[in-house]
Structures are given as C-alpha cells and as structure tokens.
Coordinates of C-alpha atoms in Angstrom, one line a residue:
M1 CA 0.0 0.0 -0.2
F2 CA 1.0 3.4 -1.0
Q3 CA 4.3 2.2 -2.7
N4 CA 4.5 5.1 -5.3
E5 CA 4.2 7.7 -2.5
I6 CA 6.4 6.0 0.0
K7 CA 9.4 6.0 -3.0
F8 CA 8.9 9.5 -3.8
I9 CA 9.2 10.7 0.0
Y10 CA 12.2 8.4 0.3
D11 CA 13.9 9.8 -2.7
F12 CA 13.1 13.3 -1.8
V13 CA 14.7 12.7 2.0
I14 CA 17.8 10.9 0.5
N15 CA 18.3 13.9 -1.6
R16 CA 18.3 16.0 1.3
I17 CA 20.8 13.8 3.4
K18 CA 23.5 13.5 0.4
N19 CA 23.8 17.5 1.1
L20 CA 25.4 16.8 4.5
G21 CA 28.5 14.9 2.4
E22 CA 29.8 11.6 2.1
V23 CA 30.6 11.0 5.8
F24 CA 28.3 12.9 9.0
T25 CA 27.6 12.2 12.3
I26 CA 23.9 11.4 13.5
E27 CA 23.9 14.4 15.5
K28 CA 24.2 16.5 12.3
L29 CA 21.7 14.0 10.5
L30 CA 19.3 15.0 13.0
E31 CA 19.5 18.5 12.5
A32 CA 19.2 18.6 8.6
D33 CA 16.4 19.7 6.7
I34 CA 14.0 16.7 6.4
H35 CA 10.5 16.0 8.0
P36 CA 10.6 15.8 12.1
A37 CA 8.6 12.5 11.4
I38 CA 11.3 10.9 10.0
K39 CA 13.9 12.6 12.5
K40 CA 12.0 11.3 15.2
Y41 CA 11.9 7.6 14.0
I42 CA 15.7 7.7 13.2
E43 CA 16.6 9.0 16.8
A44 CA 14.1 6.7 18.5
E45 CA 15.9 3.8 16.6
I46 CA 19.2 4.7 17.8
D47 CA 18.2 5.6 21.3
F48 CA 16.5 1.5 21.0
L49 CA 19.9 0.1 19.9
I50 CA 21.7 1.6 22.8
Y51 CA 19.1 0.3 25.2
D52 CA 19.3 -2.7 23.8
D53 CA 23.2 -3.1 24.6
R54 CA 22.4 -1.7 27.9
K55 CA 20.1 -4.5 28.5
K56 CA 22.7 -7.0 27.5
L57 CA 25.4 -5.4 29.8
L58 CA 22.8 -5.7 32.7
Q59 CA 22.0 -9.4 32.0
N60 CA 25.9 -10.5 31.8
S61 CA 27.5 -8.3 34.1
I62 CA 28.3 -9.0 37.8
F63 CA 27.6 -5.4 39.0
D64 CA 24.1 -3.9 39.1
Y65 CA 23.8 -1.0 36.5
T66 CA 20.1 -0.3 37.4
G67 CA 18.7 3.0 39.0
N68 CA 17.5 6.2 38.2
K69 CA 21.0 7.9 38.5
I70 CA 22.8 5.4 36.5
A71 CA 20.1 5.6 33.7
K72 CA 20.7 9.5 33.6
Y73 CA 24.5 8.5 32.7
F74 CA 23.4 6.1 30.0
E75 CA 21.4 9.0 28.4
L76 CA 24.6 11.1 28.5
I77 CA 26.6 8.1 26.7
S78 CA 23.5 8.0 24.0
Q79 CA 24.2 11.8 23.7
E80 CA 27.7 11.7 22.9
I81 CA 27.3 8.6 20.6
K82 CA 25.0 10.7 18.5
K83 CA 27.9 13.3 18.5
S84 CA 30.8 11.0 17.6
K85 CA 29.1 8.0 15.8
R86 CA 29.8 8.8 11.7
V87 CA 27.5 7.4 9.1
N88 CA 27.3 7.4 5.5
V89 CA 24.4 7.5 2.9
E90 CA 24.4 3.9 2.3
D91 CA 24.5 2.9 6.1
I92 CA 21.3 5.1 6.7
Q93 CA 19.2 4.4 3.9
K94 CA 17.6 1.4 5.1
L95 CA 16.8 3.4 8.5
V96 CA 14.9 6.2 6.4
L97 CA 12.9 3.6 4.4
Q98 CA 11.7 2.1 7.7
A99 CA 10.8 5.5 9.0
V100 CA 9.0 6.8 5.7
S101 CA 7.1 3.5 5.4
F102 CA 6.0 3.1 9.1
N103 CA 4.9 6.9 9.2
A104 CA 2.8 6.6 5.8
N105 CA 1.1 3.4 7.1
Y106 CA 0.8 5.1 10.9
V107 CA -0.9 8.3 10.1
V108 CA -3.5 6.3 7.9
R109 CA -3.9 3.2 10.2
P110 CA -2.5 4.2 13.5
K111 CA -3.7 1.2 15.4
W112 CA -2.7 -1.4 13.0
S113 CA 0.8 0.0 12.3
L114 CA 1.2 1.0 16.2
T115 CA 0.8 -2.7 17.0
K116 CA 3.2 -4.0 14.3
L117 CA 5.9 -1.7 15.5
I118 CA 5.8 -2.2 19.0
F119 CA 5.1 -6.1 19.1
G120 CA 6.3 -7.7 15.7
N121 CA 5.9 -11.4 16.1
N122 CA 6.2 -11.1 19.9
K123 CA 3.1 -11.8 21.8
S124 CA 4.0 -9.6 24.7
I125 CA 6.8 -7.2 26.0
S126 CA 7.9 -5.3 29.0
N127 CA 6.8 -2.0 30.3
E128 CA 10.1 -0.6 29.8
E129 CA 10.3 -1.9 26.1
L130 CA 6.7 -0.4 25.4
S131 CA 8.2 2.9 26.5
M132 CA 11.1 3.1 24.2
M133 CA 8.8 2.0 21.4
L134 CA 6.2 4.6 21.8
K135 CA 9.2 7.3 21.4
Y136 CA 9.1 6.3 17.6
I137 CA 5.7 8.1 16.8
Y138 CA 5.4 11.8 15.8
Y139 CA 2.0 12.0 14.9
Y140 CA -1.1 11.5 17.3
D141 CA 0.6 12.6 20.6
Y142 CA -2.7 11.8 22.6
L143 CA -2.2 7.8 21.9
K144 CA 1.4 8.1 23.4
N145 CA 0.2 10.0 26.3
I146 CA -2.8 8.0 27.3
I147 CA -0.8 5.0 27.2
E148 CA 1.6 6.0 29.3
A149 CA -0.7 7.2 31.9
Y150 CA -2.5 3.6 31.5
L151 CA 0.9 2.1 32.3
E152 CA 1.5 4.4 35.1
K153 CA -1.5 3.8 36.8
R154 CA -2.0 0.0 36.3
K155 CA 1.7 -0.5 37.3
L156 CA 2.1 -3.2 34.5
L157 CA 5.5 -5.1 34.2
T158 CA 4.6 -6.8 30.9
I159 CA 1.6 -6.0 28.5
S160 CA 0.1 -8.5 26.1
V161 CA -0.6 -7.8 22.3
T162 CA -4.3 -8.6 23.1
E163 CA -4.5 -6.5 25.8
F164 CA -2.6 -3.5 23.9
E165 CA -5.3 -3.8 21.0
L166 CA -7.9 -3.8 23.5
I167 CA -6.6 -0.3 25.1
L168 CA -6.3 1.1 21.6
N169 CA -10.0 0.4 20.8
K170 CA -11.0 1.7 24.1
I171 CA -9.3 5.0 23.6
D172 CA -10.9 5.3 20.3
R173 CA -14.4 4.7 21.5
E174 CA -13.9 7.4 24.2
L175 CA -12.3 10.1 22.2
F176 CA -14.8 9.7 19.4
Q177 CA -17.5 9.7 21.5
Y178 CA -16.3 12.8 23.1
D179 CA -15.2 15.1 20.2
K180 CA -15.3 13.0 16.9
Q181 CA -14.9 16.2 14.4
K182 CA -12.0 17.3 15.8
L183 CA -10.2 13.8 16.0
I184 CA -11.1 13.8 12.4
D185 CA -9.7 17.0 11.5
N186 CA -6.5 16.2 13.4
S187 CA -6.3 12.9 11.3
L188 CA -6.8 14.8 7.9
I189 CA -4.3 17.3 8.6
S190 CA -1.7 14.6 9.6
I191 CA -2.3 12.9 6.7
A192 CA -1.9 15.7 4.3
D193 CA 1.2 16.9 6.0
F194 CA 3.2 13.7 6.2
F195 CA 2.1 12.8 2.0
S196 CA 3.0 16.3 1.3
I197 CA 6.6 15.8 1.5
G198 CA 8.5 17.2 -1.6
A199 CA 5.3 18.2 -3.2
L200 CA 4.0 21.8 -3.7
N201 CA 0.0 21.2 -2.5
R202 CA 0.2 20.4 1.2
S203 CA -3.8 20.7 1.7
S204 CA -4.8 17.6 -0.3
V205 CA -5.1 13.9 0.5
T206 CA -6.2 10.9 -1.7
V207 CA -9.4 9.6 -1.1
E208 CA -7.9 6.1 -0.7
C209 CA -6.1 7.2 2.5
V210 CA -9.1 8.8 4.1
E211 CA -11.0 5.5 3.3
N212 CA -8.6 3.3 5.3
F213 CA -8.6 5.6 8.1
L214 CA -12.1 5.8 8.2
K215 CA -12.3 1.9 7.9
E216 CA -10.0 1.5 10.9
K217 CA -12.0 3.8 13.2
N218 CA -15.0 1.9 11.9
L219 CA -16.7 5.3 11.0
I220 CA -19.4 3.6 8.9
D221 CA -21.5 6.9 8.0
E222 CA -18.7 9.2 6.8
L223 CA -17.4 6.4 4.9
I224 CA -20.6 5.6 3.2
K225 CA -20.7 9.4 2.4
L226 CA -17.3 9.6 1.3
K227 CA -17.6 6.3 -1.1
R228 CA -20.9 7.7 -2.8
V229 CA -19.1 11.1 -3.9
F230 CA -15.7 9.9 -4.5
S231 CA -15.9 6.6 -6.2
E232 CA -14.1 7.1 -9.6
D233 CA -10.5 7.6 -8.7
I234 CA -9.6 7.1 -5.1
R235 CA -5.7 7.8 -5.7
K236 CA -6.5 11.5 -7.1
P237 CA -5.6 14.1 -4.6
I238 CA -8.8 16.0 -3.1
P239 CA -8.5 19.5 -1.1
V240 CA -8.8 18.7 2.9
D241 CA -11.8 21.2 2.8
D242 CA -13.9 19.1 0.0
I243 CA -13.4 16.1 2.1
K244 CA -14.7 17.7 5.4
K245 CA -18.0 19.0 3.7
V246 CA -18.6 15.6 2.5
I247 CA -18.2 13.4 5.5
Y248 CA -19.9 16.3 7.7
S249 CA -22.8 17.2 5.6
T250 CA -26.0 16.0 6.9
A251 CA -27.9 16.1 3.8
P252 CA -28.3 13.6 1.6
I253 CA -26.1 13.1 -0.7
V254 CA -26.8 12.5 -4.5
T255 CA -23.8 11.4 -7.0
Q256 CA -23.3 12.9 -10.3
E257 CA -24.9 9.6 -11.9
E258 CA -28.1 10.4 -10.0
E259 CA -28.0 14.1 -11.0
K260 CA -28.0 13.2 -14.7
S261 CA -30.5 10.8 -14.4
E262 CA -32.8 13.3 -12.9
A263 CA -31.9 15.9 -15.4
E264 CA -32.7 13.4 -18.3
L265 CA -36.0 12.6 -16.4
S266 CA -36.8 16.1 -15.9
T267 CA -36.6 17.1 -19.6
N268 CA -39.0 14.3 -20.6
E269 CA -41.5 15.0 -18.1
E270 CA -44.4 17.4 -18.7
L271 CA -45.0 20.6 -17.3
K272 CA -47.8 19.4 -15.0
E273 CA -45.5 16.8 -13.6
E274 CA -42.7 19.1 -12.9
E275 CA -45.3 21.5 -11.0
I276 CA -46.2 18.8 -8.6
Q277 CA -42.2 18.0 -8.1
T278 CA -41.5 21.3 -7.2
S279 CA -43.6 21.5 -4.0
P280 CA -41.9 18.7 -2.1
Q281 CA -38.6 20.1 -2.9
E282 CA -39.3 23.2 -1.4
T283 CA -40.5 21.4 1.5
E284 CA -37.4 19.6 1.6
A285 CA -35.3 22.8 1.4
E286 CA -37.3 24.4 4.1
K287 CA -36.6 21.2 6.4
S288 CA -33.0 21.8 5.5
E289 CA -32.6 25.0 6.4
P290 CA -33.0 24.2 10.6
S291 CA -30.6 21.7 10.3
S292 CA -27.8 23.9 8.9
E293 CA -28.7 26.3 11.6
S294 CA -28.6 23.9 14.6
I295 CA -25.5 22.7 12.7
S296 CA -24.0 26.3 13.5
Q297 CA -25.3 26.7 17.1
E298 CA -23.7 23.1 17.8
V299 CA -20.5 24.5 16.7
V300 CA -20.8 28.0 18.4
S301 CA -21.9 25.9 21.7
D302 CA -18.7 23.8 21.3
E303 CA -16.1 26.3 21.2
I304 CA -14.6 26.8 24.8
P305 CA -12.2 29.3 26.0
E306 CA -8.9 28.2 26.1
E307 CA -8.4 28.7 29.8
E308 CA -11.3 26.4 30.6
S309 CA -10.4 23.5 28.1
E310 CA -6.8 23.9 29.4
E311 CA -8.2 23.1 33.1
K312 CA -10.4 20.4 31.7
V313 CA -7.6 18.3 30.1
S314 CA -6.4 16.3 33.0
E315 CA -9.9 15.7 34.0
E316 CA -10.6 14.5 30.4
V317 CA -7.6 12.3 30.2
E318 CA -8.3 10.9 33.8
Q319 CA -12.0 10.1 33.4
I320 CA -10.8 8.3 29.9
L321 CA -8.6 6.0 31.9
D322 CA -10.9 5.0 34.2
N323 CA -13.8 4.1 31.6
I324 CA -10.7 2.0 29.8
E325 CA -10.0 0.3 33.1
K326 CA -13.5 -0.8 34.1
E327 CA -14.1 -1.9 30.5
L328 CA -11.0 -4.1 30.8
E329 CA -11.9 -5.3 34.2
S330 CA -15.8 -5.9 33.2
D331 CA -16.1 -9.5 32.2
E332 CA -19.5 -8.8 29.9
E333 CA -19.1 -6.3 26.9
T334 CA -22.2 -4.2 26.8
D335 CA -21.7 -2.8 23.6
E336 CA -25.0 -2.2 21.3
I337 CA -24.9 -2.5 17.3
K338 CA -27.3 -0.7 15.8
P339 CA -29.0 -2.7 12.9
L340 CA -28.1 -1.6 9.3
T341 CA -30.6 -1.4 6.6
E342 CA -30.2 -3.6 3.4
K343 CA -28.9 -1.0 1.2
E344 CA -26.2 -0.3 4.0
E345 CA -25.2 -4.0 4.4
Q346 CA -24.5 -4.3 0.7
E347 CA -22.2 -1.4 0.8
L348 CA -20.3 -2.6 3.7
L349 CA -20.4 -6.3 3.1
S350 CA -16.6 -6.4 1.4
F351 CA -15.4 -4.4 4.4
Y352 CA -16.9 -6.7 7.1
D353 CA -15.8 -10.0 5.4
K354 CA -12.3 -9.1 5.6
E355 CA -12.3 -8.2 9.3
L356 CA -14.2 -11.4 10.2
K357 CA -11.8 -13.3 8.7
K358 CA -8.9 -12.0 10.7
V359 CA -11.2 -12.4 13.8
D360 CA -11.5 -16.2 12.7
E361 CA -7.7 -16.7 12.2
V362 CA -6.7 -14.9 15.3
A363 CA -9.2 -17.1 17.4
E364 CA -8.0 -20.4 15.9
E365 CA -4.6 -19.1 16.6
T366 CA -5.1 -18.4 20.2
N367 CA -7.0 -21.8 20.4
E368 CA -4.0 -23.7 19.1
I369 CA -1.5 -22.1 21.5
D370 CA -3.6 -22.7 24.3
S371 CA -4.0 -26.3 23.5
S372 CA -0.5 -26.6 23.1
L373 CA 0.7 -25.2 26.2
K374 CA -1.8 -27.5 28.0
E375 CA -0.3 -30.8 26.6
L376 CA 3.3 -29.3 27.1
E377 CA 2.3 -28.7 30.9
Q378 CA 0.9 -32.6 31.0
E379 CA 3.8 -33.8 29.2
M380 CA 6.3 -32.0 31.7
Q381 CA 4.2 -33.3 34.9
K382 CA 4.4 -36.8 33.5
A383 CA 8.3 -36.5 33.1
L384 CA 8.6 -35.4 36.5
D385 CA 6.4 -38.2 38.1
N386 CA 7.9 -40.9 36.1
E387 CA 11.5 -41.6 34.6
I388 CA 11.2 -43.6 31.6
E389 CA 13.9 -46.2 31.1
I390 CA 15.2 -46.1 27.4
S391 CA 17.3 -49.2 26.0
D392 CA 18.9 -47.3 22.8
E393 CA 20.3 -43.9 23.4
I394 CA 21.9 -41.8 20.5
E395 CA 24.5 -39.4 21.8
I396 CA 23.9 -35.9 21.3
E397 CA 27.7 -35.5 19.9
E398 CA 26.3 -37.5 16.8
V399 CA 23.5 -34.9 16.4
I400 CA 26.2 -31.9 16.4
E401 CA 28.2 -33.4 13.9
F402 CA 25.2 -33.6 11.2
E403 CA 24.4 -30.0 12.5
N404 CA 28.1 -28.8 11.7
E405 CA 28.0 -30.2 8.2
G406 CA 24.8 -28.4 7.5
E407 CA 22.8 -31.1 7.1
K408 CA 19.3 -30.3 8.6
E409 CA 17.4 -32.5 7.3
N410 CA 19.6 -35.6 8.4
I411 CA 19.1 -34.2 11.9
H412 CA 15.3 -34.8 11.6
L413 CA 15.8 -37.9 10.3
D414 CA 17.8 -39.1 13.3
I415 CA 15.1 -37.7 15.7
T416 CA 12.6 -39.7 14.0
Q417 CA 14.6 -42.7 13.7
R418 CA 15.2 -42.2 17.2
T419 CA 11.5 -41.8 18.4
D420 CA 10.7 -45.1 16.3
V421 CA 13.3 -47.2 18.0
E422 CA 12.6 -45.9 21.8
K423 CA 10.6 -48.4 23.5
P424 CA 10.0 -49.3 27.2
V425 CA 12.2 -52.0 28.7
E426 CA 11.2 -54.6 30.6
E427 CA 13.4 -56.4 32.8
N428 CA 13.2 -58.4 35.9
E429 CA 14.2 -56.5 39.2
A430 CA 17.7 -57.5 39.1
S431 CA 18.2 -56.1 35.7
S432 CA 16.7 -52.6 36.7
E433 CA 18.8 -52.5 39.8
D434 CA 21.9 -53.1 37.7
I435 CA 20.7 -50.0 35.3
S436 CA 19.7 -47.7 37.8
D437 CA 23.2 -48.3 39.3
N438 CA 24.8 -47.8 36.1
K439 CA 23.0 -44.6 35.7
E440 CA 24.0 -43.0 38.8
K441 CA 27.7 -43.8 37.4
K442 CA 26.9 -42.2 34.2
T443 CA 27.7 -38.6 33.9
N444 CA 25.3 -38.1 30.7
R445 CA 21.4 -38.2 31.2
Q446 CA 19.6 -40.9 29.7
K447 CA 17.6 -38.6 27.3
D448 CA 18.6 -35.8 25.2
I449 CA 16.9 -32.3 24.7
F450 CA 15.9 -33.7 21.4
S451 CA 14.0 -36.3 22.5
Y452 CA 11.3 -33.9 24.2
L453 CA 10.6 -32.1 20.9
S454 CA 9.1 -33.3 17.8
K455 CA 10.3 -32.9 14.1
K456 CA 7.7 -30.2 13.4
E457 CA 8.5 -28.3 16.9
I458 CA 12.4 -28.3 16.2
D459 CA 11.7 -26.9 12.5
K460 CA 9.5 -24.1 14.4
I461 CA 12.1 -23.5 16.9
I462 CA 15.0 -22.8 14.3
D463 CA 13.1 -20.8 11.9
S464 CA 11.3 -18.4 14.7
V465 CA 13.8 -18.3 17.6
F466 CA 17.3 -19.0 15.6
N467 CA 16.1 -17.1 12.4
S468 CA 16.9 -20.2 10.3
D469 CA 20.7 -20.8 11.8
S470 CA 20.6 -24.5 12.5
E471 CA 24.3 -24.4 13.4
D472 CA 23.7 -21.9 16.2
F473 CA 20.8 -24.1 17.1
A474 CA 22.9 -27.0 17.4
S475 CA 25.8 -25.4 19.3
T476 CA 23.2 -24.0 21.7
I477 CA 21.8 -27.3 22.5
E478 CA 25.5 -28.6 23.2
R479 CA 26.1 -26.2 25.6
I480 CA 22.8 -26.4 27.2
S481 CA 23.5 -30.1 27.4
E482 CA 26.9 -29.3 29.0
C483 CA 25.4 -27.4 31.6
S484 CA 25.4 -29.0 35.1
S485 CA 22.0 -27.1 36.4
Y486 CA 19.0 -25.7 35.0
E487 CA 19.8 -22.3 36.3
E488 CA 22.8 -22.0 34.3
A489 CA 21.3 -23.3 31.0
T490 CA 18.2 -20.6 31.6
E491 CA 21.1 -18.1 31.1
I492 CA 22.0 -19.7 28.1
L493 CA 18.1 -19.3 26.8
K494 CA 18.3 -15.7 27.9
T495 CA 21.1 -14.7 25.8
V496 CA 19.8 -16.5 22.8
F497 CA 16.2 -15.0 23.2
T498 CA 17.9 -11.2 23.7
T499 CA 20.1 -12.1 20.5
Y500 CA 17.4 -12.9 18.5
K501 CA 15.0 -10.1 19.7
V502 CA 12.4 -13.0 20.7
G503 CA 9.9 -12.7 23.6
E504 CA 10.3 -15.6 26.1
L505 CA 6.6 -16.0 26.0
S506 CA 6.2 -16.7 22.6
K507 CA 5.2 -20.3 21.5
E508 CA 8.4 -21.5 20.0
A509 CA 10.5 -20.1 23.1
V510 CA 8.3 -22.0 25.7
L511 CA 8.5 -25.1 23.8
L512 CA 12.3 -24.6 23.8
T513 CA 12.5 -23.6 27.6
N514 CA 9.9 -26.4 28.5
A515 CA 12.2 -29.1 26.7
V516 CA 15.2 -28.0 28.5
A517 CA 13.5 -28.0 31.9
R518 CA 12.4 -31.9 31.2
Y519 CA 15.8 -32.6 30.2
F520 CA 17.5 -31.4 33.7
S521 CA 14.4 -33.1 35.5
Q522 CA 16.1 -36.0 35.0
D523 CA 18.6 -35.3 37.7

C-alpha cells in the first residue's frame, strides 16, 4: 500500500541527506532539513539500539547497573554516541526507508501500524520496552500520552498484544464519543502533512488514505458518504476542505450519475409533473434550513475558552483512563450494535468480510496456542513423576556433527529414527537395579533434549527463534547439554532470546524452555 508515495518521499529525503556530504554524524543528520517525523523515528531507533546494548550489559555483568542515577548517565552516553558516531548515506538508507514506510501507514492506520511496530511477532513485551517504542511516533500524541498514563496507573510489568489492541480500541471509542470531528480534522491534517513531503500542494489527501482511516476507526456513516461522492478515482488528491464538507454533511448525498438521470427525466416530463415535483422539493429545502442552523448553533456551543479547556485536560484524560480500566476489568461487553439497512449492508459487506476473516484467524491461532501449552504442561508433569528407561540411546555428539555439516534434514531423520526405536524396557528386578546403578555412575543423562521435541517443533524453533540458523541451534543445544544445572541453562536461553529479539513468552520460546526443563528434571 502507498508504494509510489513511499518511494517518492524516500527519494526526496535521501537527496536532502546527500547534501550533508559523504560522511556525517548522527547529530548532523538530526539537524538536517528533513521532516520531523522521519527524524523522530531515526533518533528513536538509535536510542533503542543503545537501550538494547545496555540490556545485554545488565544481564551479563556481575554489577548492578539499574537505578535512576545510572540511567541518566546512560542518556549522556547516548547523546555522546550521537555526536561522535559517523555514518554515510548507504548506512542510513534502510533506516530512512523504514521511517517513511512506518509513518505513511501510521497516519492512515495508527492502531495497526503501532501494534506491528511495538510487538512484531512477539505476544508480549515489557513495560520498559513499550515506553522505548512509543518514542518512535510523531503524530497522534494523545495515543502516547494516554498509553503512558495507563501503564503508570496500572503498574504493569508486561503487556500482551491482545491487551494492547483492546486498550487502543477503548481509547478510540472514548475519544470519538467525546469529540469525533476534532479527531477527524486532526487526522486529515496529519495525513496531508506527511504525504505532501516534497510536494507543492500541502492541503490535499487521496480518497484512498481517508477510506483506510475511516475503516480502521469504524466510522461507517462518514465512509459511506465518502464512497458515494468520490467513487471513481480514489488515488486522486482531493482538498481537505472538500473531504470535510462531504463527511460532515447532514443533507442526503446525490452522486453525479443520479444527477444526470434526474436531469434527463426532468426534460422528458410534462409541465404538470414538474409543478408537482417542485412543491416537495421546496418543503425539503425548508426542512434542510433548520438543520444547517442547528449545526451552526452546535459549533458555537462547542467553542470553549482556551483557559477552561486547559483546566479540563487532566480531568478528561483521567476520565478516559477510568472508563478504559472499568471496561477491561468487566467480563461482559455491553456494546449495542445498531442494525443496518439492506442497502448499507450491501455497501459494507466487503469491508466486514475481511475483518471477520482476521478475527477467525486470531481465534484459531489462540486456541491452538492454548491447547499446545496445556499438552506441554501435562507432558512435563508426567516426565517429572515417572522416569522412563530407554534401551537405545543416541549420543548428542552425533547430532551436533550433522548440524555442523549443515545437513538439517539428516538431523530430523535421526530424531525420527530415534523416536521409532524408543521402547520401554521390560526387565526383571535384578536388571532394573543394575540399570539404576549404571545410571548413577554415568555423567550423561539417559534422554537428550531432542527427545522432548518433535520434528515439527524443532523446525519451528529453528525458524522462529534462531532465524533459520541451524548451526547456532545445534551449538546452543550442545552448550545447554553440558550445563550442570537448569539455572545455568536458563542463562544461555536468555542470551539467545535477547540476541534474536524473541520474547520469552512466544510459542516457540516456551517449547524450547520446557524441553530444557524436562531434560534437567532427569537429575
């Protein structure tokens, strides 16, 4: 979506950056004549990389680097890095493209874009990381302010993607009930501001952008009005004022085709029929007049002195937070859905079909995750209660050799062969005592980590956790197998999750962690 616009803005920004010379510092880049939304994204990305390095230091160091005073010094380090770090245009090209692409989608679909930016493929993130990601956004400051106030009020340590999406929906519901027109005006200005980078006309937007915004905000009435009037060329720029007139109009909207058909009918009709039609038209015009007067009265009544509005800002935010918190804590939804007419249902059918498909996919994925977690818990409990003696054992060194040769398929073949060969050993009491004595003497455990994972699960872990790096996966399993305790193994897992930026609560990370835990439960 918006590929042409993104490419145009990207080329324009890169040409501005080239004026800085072949090599320049990050500080000079942030002072360049480029759009503040792009500079905001670049600066936030640099801050997040420094934050990520600091997190590694906190995890691996023997000293404690937490605390507000130490955090201030890290901020000074961040500022110094921006002054001294030198980059060229090639180094910054990818980051500029990310900044342009994010903002182009964010001004049109803020909820979807913000969720993708913050969570990616993760199911949950920490409160601190969420605060860092909120620094990326330039438009719609009210989202950032309300989310930060919500986190501070609830004292959350982590937040899931489901809860975050629910919060965004509640914010939209509360704010659009409070002052819908003001929020729409602000959004139209933001869309026009970003998409006009490098253009002469800074007060026009395409119908496509406005349609996507209204769809995400579920503003059905405004969307229908827009599509009825501007249904031909949705990529043509339209003045913002014309867009406002259409979506805020209270009179029934007549399209160009309907006007032509009415004109043709009027020429063919007789004078008597025309006279009959004039009377209802006059009455309709008279009825429409008070509606315009009422609109003007509403606009006047909505005008509040600046001093009073500033005094009520904190109260309004607090009220919104209270409403969001009450709805999150309640178990039942009390939303009332107004029935649509047959004509409106036909016009909105295509929009709702896509949304329903997305909801079904999310529900199926959630059920699959819940069932897999329950199965893992049951298997782990069985492994802790009953130790199963296995006659044939494949040494983990054989698996590592195959991994180092880059033959990932052979690893899975060995694992499947091993699972086929495994059978419970039925022996007499004397032989079982001998096996238990030999087990105490052996330094290696009877079952390796691979025995707790299926072939399909190993494939998912390699792809999702290790970014398809099978050699790193094999070496990590080898290091974990050599650990003397589960606590030592968890440190290796934490390093892996941090390196590949994978959440510890993601499905594949939970699979790997449970397999390691069951492996060490043999001790």
